[in-house]
Coordinates of C-alpha atoms and ligand atoms in Angstrom, one line a residue:
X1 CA 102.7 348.7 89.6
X2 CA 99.4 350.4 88.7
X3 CA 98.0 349.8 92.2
X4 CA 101.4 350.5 94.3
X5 CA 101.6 353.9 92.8
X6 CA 97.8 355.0 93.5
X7 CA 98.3 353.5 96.9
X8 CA 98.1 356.7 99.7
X9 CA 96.4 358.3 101.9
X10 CA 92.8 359.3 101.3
X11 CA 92.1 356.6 98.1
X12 CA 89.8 354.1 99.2
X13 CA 90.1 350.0 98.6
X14 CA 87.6 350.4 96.2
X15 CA 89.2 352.9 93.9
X16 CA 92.1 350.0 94.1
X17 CA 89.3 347.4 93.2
X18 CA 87.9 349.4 90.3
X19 CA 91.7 350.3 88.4
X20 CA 92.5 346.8 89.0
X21 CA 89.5 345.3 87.5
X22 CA 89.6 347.8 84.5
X23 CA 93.2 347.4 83.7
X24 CA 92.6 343.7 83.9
X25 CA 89.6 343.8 81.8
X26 CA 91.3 346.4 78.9
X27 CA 94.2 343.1 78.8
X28 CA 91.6 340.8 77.9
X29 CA 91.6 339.1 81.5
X30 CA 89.3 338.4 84.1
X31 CA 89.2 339.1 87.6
X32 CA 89.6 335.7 89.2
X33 CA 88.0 336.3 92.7
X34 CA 85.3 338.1 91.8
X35 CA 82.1 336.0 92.6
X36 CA 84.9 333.3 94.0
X37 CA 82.5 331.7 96.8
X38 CA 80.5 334.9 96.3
X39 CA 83.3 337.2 96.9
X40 CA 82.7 340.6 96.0
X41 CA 85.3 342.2 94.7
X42 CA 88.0 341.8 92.2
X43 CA 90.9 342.6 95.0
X44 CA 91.7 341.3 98.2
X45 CA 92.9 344.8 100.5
X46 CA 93.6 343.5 103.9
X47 CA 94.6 346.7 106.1
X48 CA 97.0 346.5 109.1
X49 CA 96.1 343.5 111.5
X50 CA 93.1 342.2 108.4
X51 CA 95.3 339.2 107.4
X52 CA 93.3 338.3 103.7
X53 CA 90.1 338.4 102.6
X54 CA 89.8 342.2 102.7
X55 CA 86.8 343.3 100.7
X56 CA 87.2 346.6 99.0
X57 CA 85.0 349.3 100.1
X58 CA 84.3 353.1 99.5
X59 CA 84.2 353.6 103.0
X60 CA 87.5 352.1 103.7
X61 CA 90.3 355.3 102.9
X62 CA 93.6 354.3 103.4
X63 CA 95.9 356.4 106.2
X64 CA 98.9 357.5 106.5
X65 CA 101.1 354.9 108.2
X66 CA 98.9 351.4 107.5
X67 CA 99.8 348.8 105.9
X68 CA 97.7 347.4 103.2
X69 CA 98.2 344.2 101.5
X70 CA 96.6 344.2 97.9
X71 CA 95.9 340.1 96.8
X72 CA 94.8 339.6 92.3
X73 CA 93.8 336.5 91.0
X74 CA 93.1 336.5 87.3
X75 CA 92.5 334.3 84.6
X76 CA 93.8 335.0 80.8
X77 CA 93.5 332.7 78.2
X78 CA 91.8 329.3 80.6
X79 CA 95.1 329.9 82.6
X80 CA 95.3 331.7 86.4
X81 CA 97.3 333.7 88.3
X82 CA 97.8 334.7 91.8
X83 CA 99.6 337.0 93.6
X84 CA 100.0 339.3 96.5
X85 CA 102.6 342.3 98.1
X86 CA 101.8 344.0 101.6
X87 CA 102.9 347.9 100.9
X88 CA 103.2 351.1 103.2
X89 CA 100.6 353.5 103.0
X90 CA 103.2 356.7 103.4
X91 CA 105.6 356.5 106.5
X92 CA 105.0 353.4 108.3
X93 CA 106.8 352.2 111.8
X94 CA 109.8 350.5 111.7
X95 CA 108.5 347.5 113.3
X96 CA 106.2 347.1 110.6
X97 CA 108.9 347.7 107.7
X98 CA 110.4 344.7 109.5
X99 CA 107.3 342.6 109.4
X100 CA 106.8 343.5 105.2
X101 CA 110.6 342.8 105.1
X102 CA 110.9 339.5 106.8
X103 CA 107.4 338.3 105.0
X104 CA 108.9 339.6 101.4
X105 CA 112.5 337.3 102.2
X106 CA 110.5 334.4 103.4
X107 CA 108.8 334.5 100.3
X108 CA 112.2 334.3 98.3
X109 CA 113.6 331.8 100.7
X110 CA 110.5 329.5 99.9
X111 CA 111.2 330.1 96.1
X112 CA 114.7 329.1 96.5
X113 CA 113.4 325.8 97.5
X114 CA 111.2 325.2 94.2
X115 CA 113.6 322.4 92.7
X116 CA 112.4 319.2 91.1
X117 CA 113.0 316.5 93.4
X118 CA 112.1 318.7 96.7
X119 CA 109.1 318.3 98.8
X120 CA 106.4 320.8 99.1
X121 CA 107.7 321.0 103.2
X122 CA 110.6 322.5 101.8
X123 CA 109.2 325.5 101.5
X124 CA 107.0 325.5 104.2
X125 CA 110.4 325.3 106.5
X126 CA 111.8 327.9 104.5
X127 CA 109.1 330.3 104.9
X128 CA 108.6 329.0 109.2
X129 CA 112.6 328.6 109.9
X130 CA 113.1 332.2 108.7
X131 CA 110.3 333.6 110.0
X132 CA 110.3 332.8 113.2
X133 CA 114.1 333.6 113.5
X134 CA 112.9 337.4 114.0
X135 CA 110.3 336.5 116.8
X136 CA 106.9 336.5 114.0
X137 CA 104.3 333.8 113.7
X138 CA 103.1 332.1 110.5
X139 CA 99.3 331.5 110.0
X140 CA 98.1 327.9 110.0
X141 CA 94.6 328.5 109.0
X142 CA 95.6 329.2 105.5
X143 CA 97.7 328.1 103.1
X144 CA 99.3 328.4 99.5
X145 CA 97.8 326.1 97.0
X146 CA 98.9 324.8 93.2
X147 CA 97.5 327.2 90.5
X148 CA 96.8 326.1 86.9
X149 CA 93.2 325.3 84.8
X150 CA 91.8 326.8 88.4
X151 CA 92.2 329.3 90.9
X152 CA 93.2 326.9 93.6
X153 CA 94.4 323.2 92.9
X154 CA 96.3 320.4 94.6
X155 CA 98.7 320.6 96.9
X156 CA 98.3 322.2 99.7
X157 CA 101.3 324.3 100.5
X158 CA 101.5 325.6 103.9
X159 CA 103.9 327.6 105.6
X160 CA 104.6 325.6 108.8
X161 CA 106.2 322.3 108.7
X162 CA 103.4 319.4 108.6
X163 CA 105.9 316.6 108.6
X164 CA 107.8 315.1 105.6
X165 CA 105.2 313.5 103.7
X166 CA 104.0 315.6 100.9
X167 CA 104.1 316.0 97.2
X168 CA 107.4 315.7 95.5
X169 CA 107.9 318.9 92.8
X170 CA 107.5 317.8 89.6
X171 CA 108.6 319.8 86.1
X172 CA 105.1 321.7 85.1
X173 CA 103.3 321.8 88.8
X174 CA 102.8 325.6 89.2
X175 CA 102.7 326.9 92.7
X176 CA 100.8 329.8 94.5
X177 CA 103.3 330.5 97.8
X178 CA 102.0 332.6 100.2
X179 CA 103.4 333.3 103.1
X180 CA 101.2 335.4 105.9
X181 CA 103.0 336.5 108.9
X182 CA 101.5 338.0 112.1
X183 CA 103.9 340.7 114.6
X184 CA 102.6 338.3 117.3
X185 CA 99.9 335.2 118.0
X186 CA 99.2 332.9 114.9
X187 CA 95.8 332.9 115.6
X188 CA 93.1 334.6 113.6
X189 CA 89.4 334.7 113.2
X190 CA 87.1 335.8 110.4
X191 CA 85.2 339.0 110.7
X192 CA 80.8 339.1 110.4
X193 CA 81.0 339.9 106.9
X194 CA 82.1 336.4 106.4
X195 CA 85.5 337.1 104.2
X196 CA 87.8 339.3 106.1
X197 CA 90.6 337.7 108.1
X198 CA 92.3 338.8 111.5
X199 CA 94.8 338.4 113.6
X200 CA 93.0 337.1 117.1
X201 CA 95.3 339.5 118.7
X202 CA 94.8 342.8 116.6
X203 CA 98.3 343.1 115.9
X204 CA 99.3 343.6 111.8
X205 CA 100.0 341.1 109.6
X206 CA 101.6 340.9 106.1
X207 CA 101.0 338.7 103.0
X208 CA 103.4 338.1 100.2
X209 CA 102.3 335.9 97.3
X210 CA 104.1 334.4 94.1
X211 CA 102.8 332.1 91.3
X212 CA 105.9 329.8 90.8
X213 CA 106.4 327.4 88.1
X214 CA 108.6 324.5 89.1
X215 CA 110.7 323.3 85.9
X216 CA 114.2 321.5 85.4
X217 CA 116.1 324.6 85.6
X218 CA 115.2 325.5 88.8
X219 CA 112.3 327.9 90.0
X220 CA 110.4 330.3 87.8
X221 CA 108.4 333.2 88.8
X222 CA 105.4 333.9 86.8
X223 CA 104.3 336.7 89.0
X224 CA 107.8 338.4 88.9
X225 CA 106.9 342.6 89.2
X226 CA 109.7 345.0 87.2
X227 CA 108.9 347.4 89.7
X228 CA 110.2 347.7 93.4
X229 CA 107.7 350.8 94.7
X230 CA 107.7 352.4 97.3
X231 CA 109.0 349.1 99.7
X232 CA 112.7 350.1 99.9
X233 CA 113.2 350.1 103.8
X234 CA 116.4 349.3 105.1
X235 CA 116.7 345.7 106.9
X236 CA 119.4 344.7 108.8
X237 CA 119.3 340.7 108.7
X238 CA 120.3 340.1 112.2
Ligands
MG301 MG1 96.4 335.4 96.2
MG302 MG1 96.6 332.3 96.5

């Protein structure tokens, strides 16, 4: 909420970085990407067709009409968290209200499926089958991941169907879903500076990210926000 309402034109990623770290710190947390791999910063901010991996920088100022998806990991108590939203930076096209739309429901559509007994290619189906009803492409080169004593554990949990064979959900995993969805090709590449993902094609792409706990009465949201923002487009299903 903190970082959705500083979010506009003319603030750079860094400015995002710095309240993010320093709220974080004040709660007696600690920025879990931060020197992850070497990363530099305590945010991912991936700007319009920069899928994840985003590093924040002074130089980078936000504009009117981008799209800016803001990725936190932290760590409180030996326990993590993860989580991302894609936002509009002021008025954004429609097309791409449609993109952070469809992203956001495949995201709830892959929750749905959290339910002990289910495999983790139920939500990878839910997040593909729904996605690529509107004519948008799912990333293959990354993936969601479980979440617990570290950052990123076992499984894997991608968000295209990779057959039938993986993990059954059992009460207590936890679950890092993260669908990222690209306005056209699937294909990315990673930029010189060795962290920032884009789409091969330069079009945008969005990311959406919940930490999900899987327990006998169905799915529970660790990452749930109170606050809806700014992200209040209309969306007309079909
Ligand atoms: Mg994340
Ligand atoms: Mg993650």
């Amino acid at each position: 909420m903190l970082l959705q309402e500083m979010v506009a034109p003319g603030i750079s990623t860094l400015e995002l970085d710095r309240a993010a770290e320093d709220y974080c710190k004040r709660k007696k947390a600690n920025p879990a990407f931060k020197g992850y791999r070497g990363f530099p910063g305590s945010l991912c901010t991936s700007i319009n067709e920069e899928v994840v991996h985003g590093i924040p920088s002074r130089k980078r100022k936000l504009k009117k009409g981008d799209i800016l998806s803001i990725d936190f990991g932290v760590c409180y108590k030996g326990y993590y968290g993860d989580s991302a939203i894609t936002v509009a930076v002021d008025k954004i096209q429609k097309s791409e209200e449609d993109l952070l739309c469809v992203t956001e429901k495949s995201l709830e559509r892959a929750i749905e499926k959290v339910v002990v007994g289910n495999r983790v290619s139920d939500i990878s189906i839910a997040v593909q089958d729904y996605v690529e009803k509107f004519g948008y492409s799912v990333v293959r080169q990354f993936v969601g991941h479980g979440i617990g004593t570290a950052l990123h554990e076992g499984p894997e949990i991608p968000n295209f169907h990779i057959g039938e064979h993986t993990p059954r959900l059992v009460p207590g995993m936890v679950l890092a879903i993260e669908p990222m969805v690209n306005i056209g090709t699937a294909k990315v590449k990673v930029l010189r500076d060795g962290w920032t993902v884009v789409t091969a094609d330069g079009k945008p792409s969005a990311h959406f990210e919940h930490s999900v706990a899987v327990t006998e009465e169905g799915p529970m949201v660790l990452s749930r926000r109170q606050y809806q923002g700014k992200n209040n487009f209309s969306f007309q299903e079909n």
